[in-house]
Amino acid sequence: MRAVFGLVLLIGMGLAGFAVFMVKGYFDDQAAVLERERQRSATAIVTVDVYAPNRALTYGELLTADDVTLIKYARDYLPEGVFQTEEELFPEGVERPRVVTRPMEINEPIMAVKVTEPGASRGITALLDRGMRAFPLADNITRAFAEELRPNDRLDVYWGGTINGRRITRLIMTGLQVIAVDEADANGSGGGSGVVIQVTPEQFAALASAQDAGSLSLTPVGTGDDTVVESIQTDIQEVLGIEEVIVAEPEVIQEEQKCYVSQGFGVNAVQIEIECQEQ
């Protein structure tokens, strides 16, 4: 009987020990899970809701309530000027939409610099920065880059004309921003014409004068190119390496002045050289 009791006791103690082991393992697993969750939470990116387009938008389009949606964006990397509420995006109500001033893709955060104030007029005036003016480039100037130019591209402008009898080409302005380009029609033609650049009033007057006095030509500036271009001027002689030949004027030799008096009369008169008197 005692042997049976001892065996039961041993079995009970074994089961109790096994139960303690299992419970300890469970709590260890739970502690590991909690630690992993704590570490994950510490490195998790906190997001906030911001407004973005639900379709691609281009220059001059109206931004309405039907064109936007809320997306998640990392709070620590939030761009300046985003809109987080409908009241911020349409402070005067959805009946007063904004105008798009910079192209935007789907799910790209809408920022204040990419749209006008609510209720702004649609058209070229909505694309101009404060204090700037629109200068249209003639189609014959932009023809070489037809269908290549896009809004926000930058251009260098050269002038060609005649000064003091010499035909020259000179860089007159750099980094002028394109703000509008005609879209291609349904047949794919016409794109790249109607190019409008943004200039200061002083630059507008200078370009108008230069256009009247000669011809303008342009070249696009590479994206991200911040090279400072110094003044450039050349003519055909410099291009071909022709040195101007300066012809010296022949030296004029002034003859010594001689003075004479006449002596005698009639056929007997003779000329006698005398010393000239200073005047």
mmCIF file with all atom_site columns, C-alpha atoms in Angstrom, residues 14-188:
data_model
loop_
_atom_site.group_PDB
_atom_site.id
_atom_site.type_symbol
_atom_site.label_atom_id
_atom_site.label_alt_id
_atom_site.label_comp_id
_atom_site.label_asym_id
_atom_site.label_entity_id
_atom_site.label_seq_id
_atom_site.pdbx_PDB_ins_code
_atom_site.Cartn_x
_atom_site.Cartn_y
_atom_site.Cartn_z
_atom_site.occupancy
_atom_site.B_iso_or_equiv
_atom_site.pdbx_formal_charge
_atom_site.auth_seq_id
_atom_site.auth_comp_id
_atom_site.auth_asym_id
_atom_site.auth_atom_id
_atom_site.pdbx_PDB_model_num
ATOM 1   C CA . GLY A 1 14  ? 6.216   14.661 -12.171 1.00 0.00 ? 14  GLY A CA 1
ATOM 2   C CA . LEU A 1 15  ? 2.971   16.006 -13.628 1.00 0.00 ? 15  LEU A CA 1
ATOM 3   C CA . ALA A 1 16  ? 3.236   19.133 -11.489 1.00 0.00 ? 16  ALA A CA 1
ATOM 4   C CA . GLY A 1 17  ? 6.803   19.717 -12.638 1.00 0.00 ? 17  GLY A CA 1
ATOM 5   C CA . PHE A 1 18  ? 5.793   19.253 -16.274 1.00 0.00 ? 18  PHE A CA 1
ATOM 6   C CA . ALA A 1 19  ? 2.919   21.702 -15.820 1.00 0.00 ? 19  ALA A CA 1
ATOM 7   C CA . VAL A 1 20  ? 5.267   24.285 -14.323 1.00 0.00 ? 20  VAL A CA 1
ATOM 8   C CA . PHE A 1 21  ? 7.647   23.796 -17.266 1.00 0.00 ? 21  PHE A CA 1
ATOM 9   C CA . MET A 1 22  ? 4.839   24.272 -19.787 1.00 0.00 ? 22  MET A CA 1
ATOM 10  C CA . VAL A 1 23  ? 3.532   27.384 -18.043 1.00 0.00 ? 23  VAL A CA 1
ATOM 11  C CA . LYS A 1 24  ? 7.014   28.867 -17.889 1.00 0.00 ? 24  LYS A CA 1
ATOM 12  C CA . GLY A 1 25  ? 7.523   28.182 -21.597 1.00 0.00 ? 25  GLY A CA 1
ATOM 13  C CA . TYR A 1 26  ? 4.184   29.844 -22.393 1.00 0.00 ? 26  TYR A CA 1
ATOM 14  C CA . PHE A 1 27  ? 5.054   32.961 -20.388 1.00 0.00 ? 27  PHE A CA 1
ATOM 15  C CA . ASP A 1 28  ? 8.509   33.096 -21.985 1.00 0.00 ? 28  ASP A CA 1
ATOM 16  C CA . ASP A 1 29  ? 6.921   32.937 -25.441 1.00 0.00 ? 29  ASP A CA 1
ATOM 17  C CA . GLN A 1 30  ? 4.449   35.665 -24.507 1.00 0.00 ? 30  GLN A CA 1
ATOM 18  C CA . ALA A 1 31  ? 7.250   37.843 -23.181 1.00 0.00 ? 31  ALA A CA 1
ATOM 19  C CA . ALA A 1 32  ? 9.189   37.403 -26.433 1.00 0.00 ? 32  ALA A CA 1
ATOM 20  C CA . VAL A 1 33  ? 6.099   38.303 -28.470 1.00 0.00 ? 33  VAL A CA 1
ATOM 21  C CA . LEU A 1 34  ? 5.494   41.405 -26.369 1.00 0.00 ? 34  LEU A CA 1
ATOM 22  C CA . GLU A 1 35  ? 9.148   42.456 -26.737 1.00 0.00 ? 35  GLU A CA 1
ATOM 23  C CA . ARG A 1 36  ? 8.992   42.065 -30.522 1.00 0.00 ? 36  ARG A CA 1
ATOM 24  C CA . GLU A 1 37  ? 5.779   44.079 -30.623 1.00 0.00 ? 37  GLU A CA 1
ATOM 25  C CA . ARG A 1 38  ? 7.351   46.777 -28.481 1.00 0.00 ? 38  ARG A CA 1
ATOM 26  C CA . GLN A 1 39  ? 10.362  47.007 -30.806 1.00 0.00 ? 39  GLN A CA 1
ATOM 27  C CA . ARG A 1 40  ? 8.113   47.057 -33.870 1.00 0.00 ? 40  ARG A CA 1
ATOM 28  C CA . SER A 1 41  ? 5.989   49.819 -32.368 1.00 0.00 ? 41  SER A CA 1
ATOM 29  C CA . ALA A 1 42  ? 9.108   51.842 -31.591 1.00 0.00 ? 42  ALA A CA 1
ATOM 30  C CA . THR A 1 43  ? 10.206  51.743 -35.249 1.00 0.00 ? 43  THR A CA 1
ATOM 31  C CA . ALA A 1 44  ? 6.764   51.964 -36.841 1.00 0.00 ? 44  ALA A CA 1
ATOM 32  C CA . ILE A 1 45  ? 6.114   54.917 -39.187 1.00 0.00 ? 45  ILE A CA 1
ATOM 33  C CA . VAL A 1 46  ? 3.250   57.105 -38.025 1.00 0.00 ? 46  VAL A CA 1
ATOM 34  C CA . THR A 1 47  ? 1.010   58.214 -40.905 1.00 0.00 ? 47  THR A CA 1
ATOM 35  C CA . VAL A 1 48  ? -1.520  60.992 -41.347 1.00 0.00 ? 48  VAL A CA 1
ATOM 36  C CA . ASP A 1 49  ? -4.240  61.650 -43.927 1.00 0.00 ? 49  ASP A CA 1
ATOM 37  C CA . VAL A 1 50  ? -3.504  64.160 -46.724 1.00 0.00 ? 50  VAL A CA 1
ATOM 38  C CA . TYR A 1 51  ? -5.339  65.022 -49.922 1.00 0.00 ? 51  TYR A CA 1
ATOM 39  C CA . ALA A 1 52  ? -4.028  63.801 -53.297 1.00 0.00 ? 52  ALA A CA 1
ATOM 40  C CA . PRO A 1 53  ? -5.435  63.630 -56.853 1.00 0.00 ? 53  PRO A CA 1
ATOM 41  C CA . ASN A 1 54  ? -7.322  60.516 -57.860 1.00 0.00 ? 54  ASN A CA 1
ATOM 42  C CA . ARG A 1 55  ? -6.332  61.157 -61.501 1.00 0.00 ? 55  ARG A CA 1
ATOM 43  C CA . ALA A 1 56  ? -3.450  62.809 -63.349 1.00 0.00 ? 56  ALA A CA 1
ATOM 44  C CA . LEU A 1 57  ? -3.868  66.599 -63.473 1.00 0.00 ? 57  LEU A CA 1
ATOM 45  C CA . THR A 1 58  ? -2.126  69.112 -65.728 1.00 0.00 ? 58  THR A CA 1
ATOM 46  C CA . TYR A 1 59  ? -1.718  72.888 -65.962 1.00 0.00 ? 59  TYR A CA 1
ATOM 47  C CA . GLY A 1 60  ? -4.864  74.986 -65.993 1.00 0.00 ? 60  GLY A CA 1
ATOM 48  C CA . GLU A 1 61  ? -7.309  72.263 -64.907 1.00 0.00 ? 61  GLU A CA 1
ATOM 49  C CA . LEU A 1 62  ? -9.852  72.878 -62.192 1.00 0.00 ? 62  LEU A CA 1
ATOM 50  C CA . LEU A 1 63  ? -9.256  70.952 -58.977 1.00 0.00 ? 63  LEU A CA 1
ATOM 51  C CA . THR A 1 64  ? -12.675 69.926 -57.680 1.00 0.00 ? 64  THR A CA 1
ATOM 52  C CA . ALA A 1 65  ? -13.859 67.731 -54.832 1.00 0.00 ? 65  ALA A CA 1
ATOM 53  C CA . ASP A 1 66  ? -14.398 64.898 -57.319 1.00 0.00 ? 66  ASP A CA 1
ATOM 54  C CA . ASP A 1 67  ? -10.687 64.964 -58.273 1.00 0.00 ? 67  ASP A CA 1
ATOM 55  C CA . VAL A 1 68  ? -9.230  64.320 -54.809 1.00 0.00 ? 68  VAL A CA 1
ATOM 56  C CA . THR A 1 69  ? -8.957  61.522 -52.273 1.00 0.00 ? 69  THR A CA 1
ATOM 57  C CA . LEU A 1 70  ? -7.337  60.990 -48.867 1.00 0.00 ? 70  LEU A CA 1
ATOM 58  C CA . ILE A 1 71  ? -4.108  58.975 -48.726 1.00 0.00 ? 71  ILE A CA 1
ATOM 59  C CA . LYS A 1 72  ? -1.790  57.907 -45.900 1.00 0.00 ? 72  LYS A CA 1
ATOM 60  C CA . TYR A 1 73  ? 1.523   59.775 -45.718 1.00 0.00 ? 73  TYR A CA 1
ATOM 61  C CA . ALA A 1 74  ? 4.420   59.464 -43.280 1.00 0.00 ? 74  ALA A CA 1
ATOM 62  C CA . ARG A 1 75  ? 4.013   62.173 -40.645 1.00 0.00 ? 75  ARG A CA 1
ATOM 63  C CA . ASP A 1 76  ? 7.757   62.735 -40.204 1.00 0.00 ? 76  ASP A CA 1
ATOM 64  C CA . TYR A 1 77  ? 8.236   63.319 -43.954 1.00 0.00 ? 77  TYR A CA 1
ATOM 65  C CA . LEU A 1 78  ? 5.196   65.474 -44.610 1.00 0.00 ? 78  LEU A CA 1
ATOM 66  C CA . PRO A 1 79  ? 5.888   68.106 -47.328 1.00 0.00 ? 79  PRO A CA 1
ATOM 67  C CA . GLU A 1 80  ? 5.196   71.740 -46.530 1.00 0.00 ? 80  GLU A CA 1
ATOM 68  C CA . GLY A 1 81  ? 1.849   73.111 -47.662 1.00 0.00 ? 81  GLY A CA 1
ATOM 69  C CA . VAL A 1 82  ? -0.207  69.893 -47.834 1.00 0.00 ? 82  VAL A CA 1
ATOM 70  C CA . PHE A 1 83  ? -3.953  69.817 -47.159 1.00 0.00 ? 83  PHE A CA 1
ATOM 71  C CA . GLN A 1 84  ? -5.231  67.486 -44.452 1.00 0.00 ? 84  GLN A CA 1
ATOM 72  C CA . THR A 1 85  ? -8.883  68.513 -44.304 1.00 0.00 ? 85  THR A CA 1
ATOM 73  C CA . GLU A 1 86  ? -11.530 69.491 -46.819 1.00 0.00 ? 86  GLU A CA 1
ATOM 74  C CA . GLU A 1 87  ? -11.832 72.855 -45.074 1.00 0.00 ? 87  GLU A CA 1
ATOM 75  C CA . GLU A 1 88  ? -8.142  73.541 -45.783 1.00 0.00 ? 88  GLU A CA 1
ATOM 76  C CA . LEU A 1 89  ? -8.398  72.493 -49.436 1.00 0.00 ? 89  LEU A CA 1
ATOM 77  C CA . PHE A 1 90  ? -11.721 74.232 -50.133 1.00 0.00 ? 90  PHE A CA 1
ATOM 78  C CA . PRO A 1 91  ? -12.030 76.931 -47.444 1.00 0.00 ? 91  PRO A CA 1
ATOM 79  C CA . GLU A 1 92  ? -14.780 78.702 -49.386 1.00 0.00 ? 92  GLU A CA 1
ATOM 80  C CA . GLY A 1 93  ? -16.682 75.529 -50.146 1.00 0.00 ? 93  GLY A CA 1
ATOM 81  C CA . VAL A 1 94  ? -16.427 72.945 -52.914 1.00 0.00 ? 94  VAL A CA 1
ATOM 82  C CA . GLU A 1 95  ? -18.237 75.353 -55.226 1.00 0.00 ? 95  GLU A CA 1
ATOM 83  C CA . ARG A 1 96  ? -15.017 77.451 -55.317 1.00 0.00 ? 96  ARG A CA 1
ATOM 84  C CA . PRO A 1 97  ? -12.422 75.069 -56.811 1.00 0.00 ? 97  PRO A CA 1
ATOM 85  C CA . ARG A 1 98  ? -8.730  75.775 -57.237 1.00 0.00 ? 98  ARG A CA 1
ATOM 86  C CA . VAL A 1 99  ? -6.751  75.789 -60.508 1.00 0.00 ? 99  VAL A CA 1
ATOM 87  C CA . VAL A 1 100 ? -3.785  73.451 -61.022 1.00 0.00 ? 100 VAL A CA 1
ATOM 88  C CA . THR A 1 101 ? -0.516  75.322 -61.657 1.00 0.00 ? 101 THR A CA 1
ATOM 89  C CA . ARG A 1 102 ? 1.848   72.308 -61.723 1.00 0.00 ? 102 ARG A CA 1
ATOM 90  C CA . PRO A 1 103 ? 1.208   68.818 -63.122 1.00 0.00 ? 103 PRO A CA 1
ATOM 91  C CA . MET A 1 104 ? 0.358   66.188 -60.512 1.00 0.00 ? 104 MET A CA 1
ATOM 92  C CA . GLU A 1 105 ? 0.126   62.403 -60.699 1.00 0.00 ? 105 GLU A CA 1
ATOM 93  C CA . ILE A 1 106 ? -2.287  60.077 -58.926 1.00 0.00 ? 106 ILE A CA 1
ATOM 94  C CA . ASN A 1 107 ? -1.632  59.876 -55.154 1.00 0.00 ? 107 ASN A CA 1
ATOM 95  C CA . GLU A 1 108 ? 0.883   62.734 -55.239 1.00 0.00 ? 108 GLU A CA 1
ATOM 96  C CA . PRO A 1 109 ? 0.217   65.017 -52.238 1.00 0.00 ? 109 PRO A CA 1
ATOM 97  C CA . ILE A 1 110 ? -1.444  68.271 -53.231 1.00 0.00 ? 110 ILE A CA 1
ATOM 98  C CA . MET A 1 111 ? 0.599   71.256 -52.013 1.00 0.00 ? 111 MET A CA 1
ATOM 99  C CA . ALA A 1 112 ? -0.197  74.956 -51.936 1.00 0.00 ? 112 ALA A CA 1
ATOM 100 C CA . VAL A 1 113 ? 2.507   75.718 -54.522 1.00 0.00 ? 113 VAL A CA 1
ATOM 101 C CA . LYS A 1 114 ? 0.784   73.416 -57.035 1.00 0.00 ? 114 LYS A CA 1
ATOM 102 C CA . VAL A 1 115 ? -2.612  75.109 -56.980 1.00 0.00 ? 115 VAL A CA 1
ATOM 103 C CA . THR A 1 116 ? -4.072  78.612 -56.963 1.00 0.00 ? 116 THR A CA 1
ATOM 104 C CA . GLU A 1 117 ? -6.176  80.186 -54.277 1.00 0.00 ? 117 GLU A CA 1
ATOM 105 C CA . PRO A 1 118 ? -9.849  79.100 -54.347 1.00 0.00 ? 118 PRO A CA 1
ATOM 106 C CA . GLY A 1 119 ? -11.896 80.782 -57.056 1.00 0.00 ? 119 GLY A CA 1
ATOM 107 C CA . ALA A 1 120 ? -8.930  81.938 -59.180 1.00 0.00 ? 120 ALA A CA 1
ATOM 108 C CA . SER A 1 121 ? -9.661  82.532 -62.861 1.00 0.00 ? 121 SER A CA 1
ATOM 109 C CA . ARG A 1 122 ? -8.805  79.720 -65.199 1.00 0.00 ? 122 ARG A CA 1
ATOM 110 C CA . GLY A 1 123 ? -6.208  80.302 -67.922 1.00 0.00 ? 123 GLY A CA 1
ATOM 111 C CA . ILE A 1 124 ? -2.721  81.708 -68.352 1.00 0.00 ? 124 ILE A CA 1
ATOM 112 C CA . THR A 1 125 ? -3.099  84.200 -65.500 1.00 0.00 ? 125 THR A CA 1
ATOM 113 C CA . ALA A 1 126 ? -3.513  81.336 -63.049 1.00 0.00 ? 126 ALA A CA 1
ATOM 114 C CA . LEU A 1 127 ? -0.101  79.966 -64.020 1.00 0.00 ? 127 LEU A CA 1
ATOM 115 C CA . LEU A 1 128 ? 1.926   83.107 -63.324 1.00 0.00 ? 128 LEU A CA 1
ATOM 116 C CA . ASP A 1 129 ? 3.877   83.592 -60.121 1.00 0.00 ? 129 ASP A CA 1
ATOM 117 C CA . ARG A 1 130 ? 3.385   86.830 -58.247 1.00 0.00 ? 130 ARG A CA 1
ATOM 118 C CA . GLY A 1 131 ? 5.017   89.795 -60.034 1.00 0.00 ? 131 GLY A CA 1
ATOM 119 C CA . MET A 1 132 ? 5.681   87.832 -63.231 1.00 0.00 ? 132 MET A CA 1
ATOM 120 C CA . ARG A 1 133 ? 4.399   88.294 -66.788 1.00 0.00 ? 133 ARG A CA 1
ATOM 121 C CA . ALA A 1 134 ? 3.690   85.933 -69.688 1.00 0.00 ? 134 ALA A CA 1
ATOM 122 C CA . PHE A 1 135 ? 5.764   86.239 -72.870 1.00 0.00 ? 135 PHE A CA 1
ATOM 123 C CA . PRO A 1 136 ? 4.624   84.165 -75.885 1.00 0.00 ? 136 PRO A CA 1
ATOM 124 C CA . LEU A 1 137 ? 7.376   82.767 -78.084 1.00 0.00 ? 137 LEU A CA 1
ATOM 125 C CA . ALA A 1 138 ? 6.768   82.784 -81.825 1.00 0.00 ? 138 ALA A CA 1
ATOM 126 C CA . ASP A 1 139 ? 6.136   79.332 -83.298 1.00 0.00 ? 139 ASP A CA 1
ATOM 127 C CA . ASN A 1 140 ? 9.072   79.699 -85.706 1.00 0.00 ? 140 ASN A CA 1
ATOM 128 C CA . ILE A 1 141 ? 11.385  79.963 -82.659 1.00 0.00 ? 141 ILE A CA 1
ATOM 129 C CA . THR A 1 142 ? 10.067  76.828 -80.944 1.00 0.00 ? 142 THR A CA 1
ATOM 130 C CA . ARG A 1 143 ? 9.530   74.715 -84.069 1.00 0.00 ? 143 ARG A CA 1
ATOM 131 C CA . ALA A 1 144 ? 12.833  72.869 -83.596 1.00 0.00 ? 144 ALA A CA 1
ATOM 132 C CA . PHE A 1 145 ? 11.596  71.544 -80.246 1.00 0.00 ? 145 PHE A CA 1
ATOM 133 C CA . ALA A 1 146 ? 7.992   70.838 -81.226 1.00 0.00 ? 146 ALA A CA 1
ATOM 134 C CA . GLU A 1 147 ? 6.379   68.174 -79.032 1.00 0.00 ? 147 GLU A CA 1
ATOM 135 C CA . GLU A 1 148 ? 9.453   68.188 -76.756 1.00 0.00 ? 148 GLU A CA 1
ATOM 136 C CA . LEU A 1 149 ? 8.845   71.208 -74.536 1.00 0.00 ? 149 LEU A CA 1
ATOM 137 C CA . ARG A 1 150 ? 6.747   70.802 -71.414 1.00 0.00 ? 150 ARG A CA 1
ATOM 138 C CA . PRO A 1 151 ? 5.548   73.216 -68.723 1.00 0.00 ? 151 PRO A CA 1
ATOM 139 C CA . ASN A 1 152 ? 8.221   73.866 -66.099 1.00 0.00 ? 152 ASN A CA 1
ATOM 140 C CA . ASP A 1 153 ? 11.057  73.317 -68.619 1.00 0.00 ? 153 ASP A CA 1
ATOM 141 C CA . ARG A 1 154 ? 13.680  76.083 -68.634 1.00 0.00 ? 154 ARG A CA 1
ATOM 142 C CA . LEU A 1 155 ? 15.140  77.862 -71.649 1.00 0.00 ? 155 LEU A CA 1
ATOM 143 C CA . ASP A 1 156 ? 18.169  79.941 -72.561 1.00 0.00 ? 156 ASP A CA 1
ATOM 144 C CA . VAL A 1 157 ? 17.427  82.687 -75.100 1.00 0.00 ? 157 VAL A CA 1
ATOM 145 C CA . TYR A 1 158 ? 19.914  83.991 -77.682 1.00 0.00 ? 158 TYR A CA 1
ATOM 146 C CA . TRP A 1 159 ? 19.685  87.105 -79.847 1.00 0.00 ? 159 TRP A CA 1
ATOM 147 C CA . GLY A 1 160 ? 21.089  87.432 -83.341 1.00 0.00 ? 160 GLY A CA 1
ATOM 148 C CA . GLY A 1 161 ? 21.470  90.748 -85.126 1.00 0.00 ? 161 GLY A CA 1
ATOM 149 C CA . THR A 1 162 ? 23.795  93.344 -86.591 1.00 0.00 ? 162 THR A CA 1
ATOM 150 C CA . ILE A 1 163 ? 25.747  95.813 -84.460 1.00 0.00 ? 163 ILE A CA 1
ATOM 151 C CA . ASN A 1 164 ? 28.154  98.310 -86.047 1.00 0.00 ? 164 ASN A CA 1
ATOM 152 C CA . GLY A 1 165 ? 28.114  96.336 -89.267 1.00 0.00 ? 165 GLY A CA 1
ATOM 153 C CA . ARG A 1 166 ? 28.928  93.008 -87.562 1.00 0.00 ? 166 ARG A CA 1
ATOM 154 C CA . ARG A 1 167 ? 26.449  90.144 -87.401 1.00 0.00 ? 167 ARG A CA 1
ATOM 155 C CA . ILE A 1 168 ? 26.624  88.714 -83.847 1.00 0.00 ? 168 ILE A CA 1
ATOM 156 C CA . THR A 1 169 ? 24.882  86.143 -81.651 1.00 0.00 ? 169 THR A CA 1
ATOM 157 C CA . ARG A 1 170 ? 24.592  86.823 -77.930 1.00 0.00 ? 170 ARG A CA 1
ATOM 158 C CA . LEU A 1 171 ? 23.122  84.967 -74.932 1.00 0.00 ? 171 LEU A CA 1
ATOM 159 C CA . ILE A 1 172 ? 20.714  87.461 -73.400 1.00 0.00 ? 172 ILE A CA 1
ATOM 160 C CA . MET A 1 173 ? 18.698  85.467 -70.800 1.00 0.00 ? 173 MET A CA 1
ATOM 161 C CA . THR A 1 174 ? 19.025  82.115 -69.042 1.00 0.00 ? 174 THR A CA 1
ATOM 162 C CA . GLY A 1 175 ? 16.739  79.715 -67.190 1.00 0.00 ? 175 GLY A CA 1
ATOM 163 C CA . LEU A 1 176 ? 13.402  81.190 -68.287 1.00 0.00 ? 176 LEU A CA 1
ATOM 164 C CA . GLN A 1 177 ? 10.519  78.951 -67.176 1.00 0.00 ? 177 GLN A CA 1
ATOM 165 C CA . VAL A 1 178 ? 7.956   77.545 -69.596 1.00 0.00 ? 178 VAL A CA 1
ATOM 166 C CA . ILE A 1 179 ? 4.473   77.837 -68.079 1.00 0.00 ? 179 ILE A CA 1
ATOM 167 C CA . ALA A 1 180 ? 2.240   76.742 -70.958 1.00 0.00 ? 180 ALA A CA 1
ATOM 168 C CA . VAL A 1 181 ? 2.476   74.669 -74.164 1.00 0.00 ? 181 VAL A CA 1
ATOM 169 C CA . ASP A 1 182 ? -0.312  73.795 -76.578 1.00 0.00 ? 182 ASP A CA 1
ATOM 170 C CA . GLU A 1 183 ? -1.399  70.181 -76.283 1.00 0.00 ? 183 GLU A CA 1
ATOM 171 C CA . ALA A 1 184 ? -1.322  67.950 -79.362 1.00 0.00 ? 184 ALA A CA 1
ATOM 172 C CA . ASP A 1 185 ? -4.702  67.481 -81.034 1.00 0.00 ? 185 ASP A CA 1
ATOM 173 C CA . ALA A 1 186 ? -6.522  64.185 -81.502 1.00 0.00 ? 186 ALA A CA 1
ATOM 174 C CA . ASN A 1 187 ? -4.339  63.405 -84.516 1.00 0.00 ? 187 ASN A CA 1
ATOM 175 C CA . GLY A 1 188 ? -1.164  63.972 -82.524 1.00 0.00 ? 188 GLY A CA 1
#
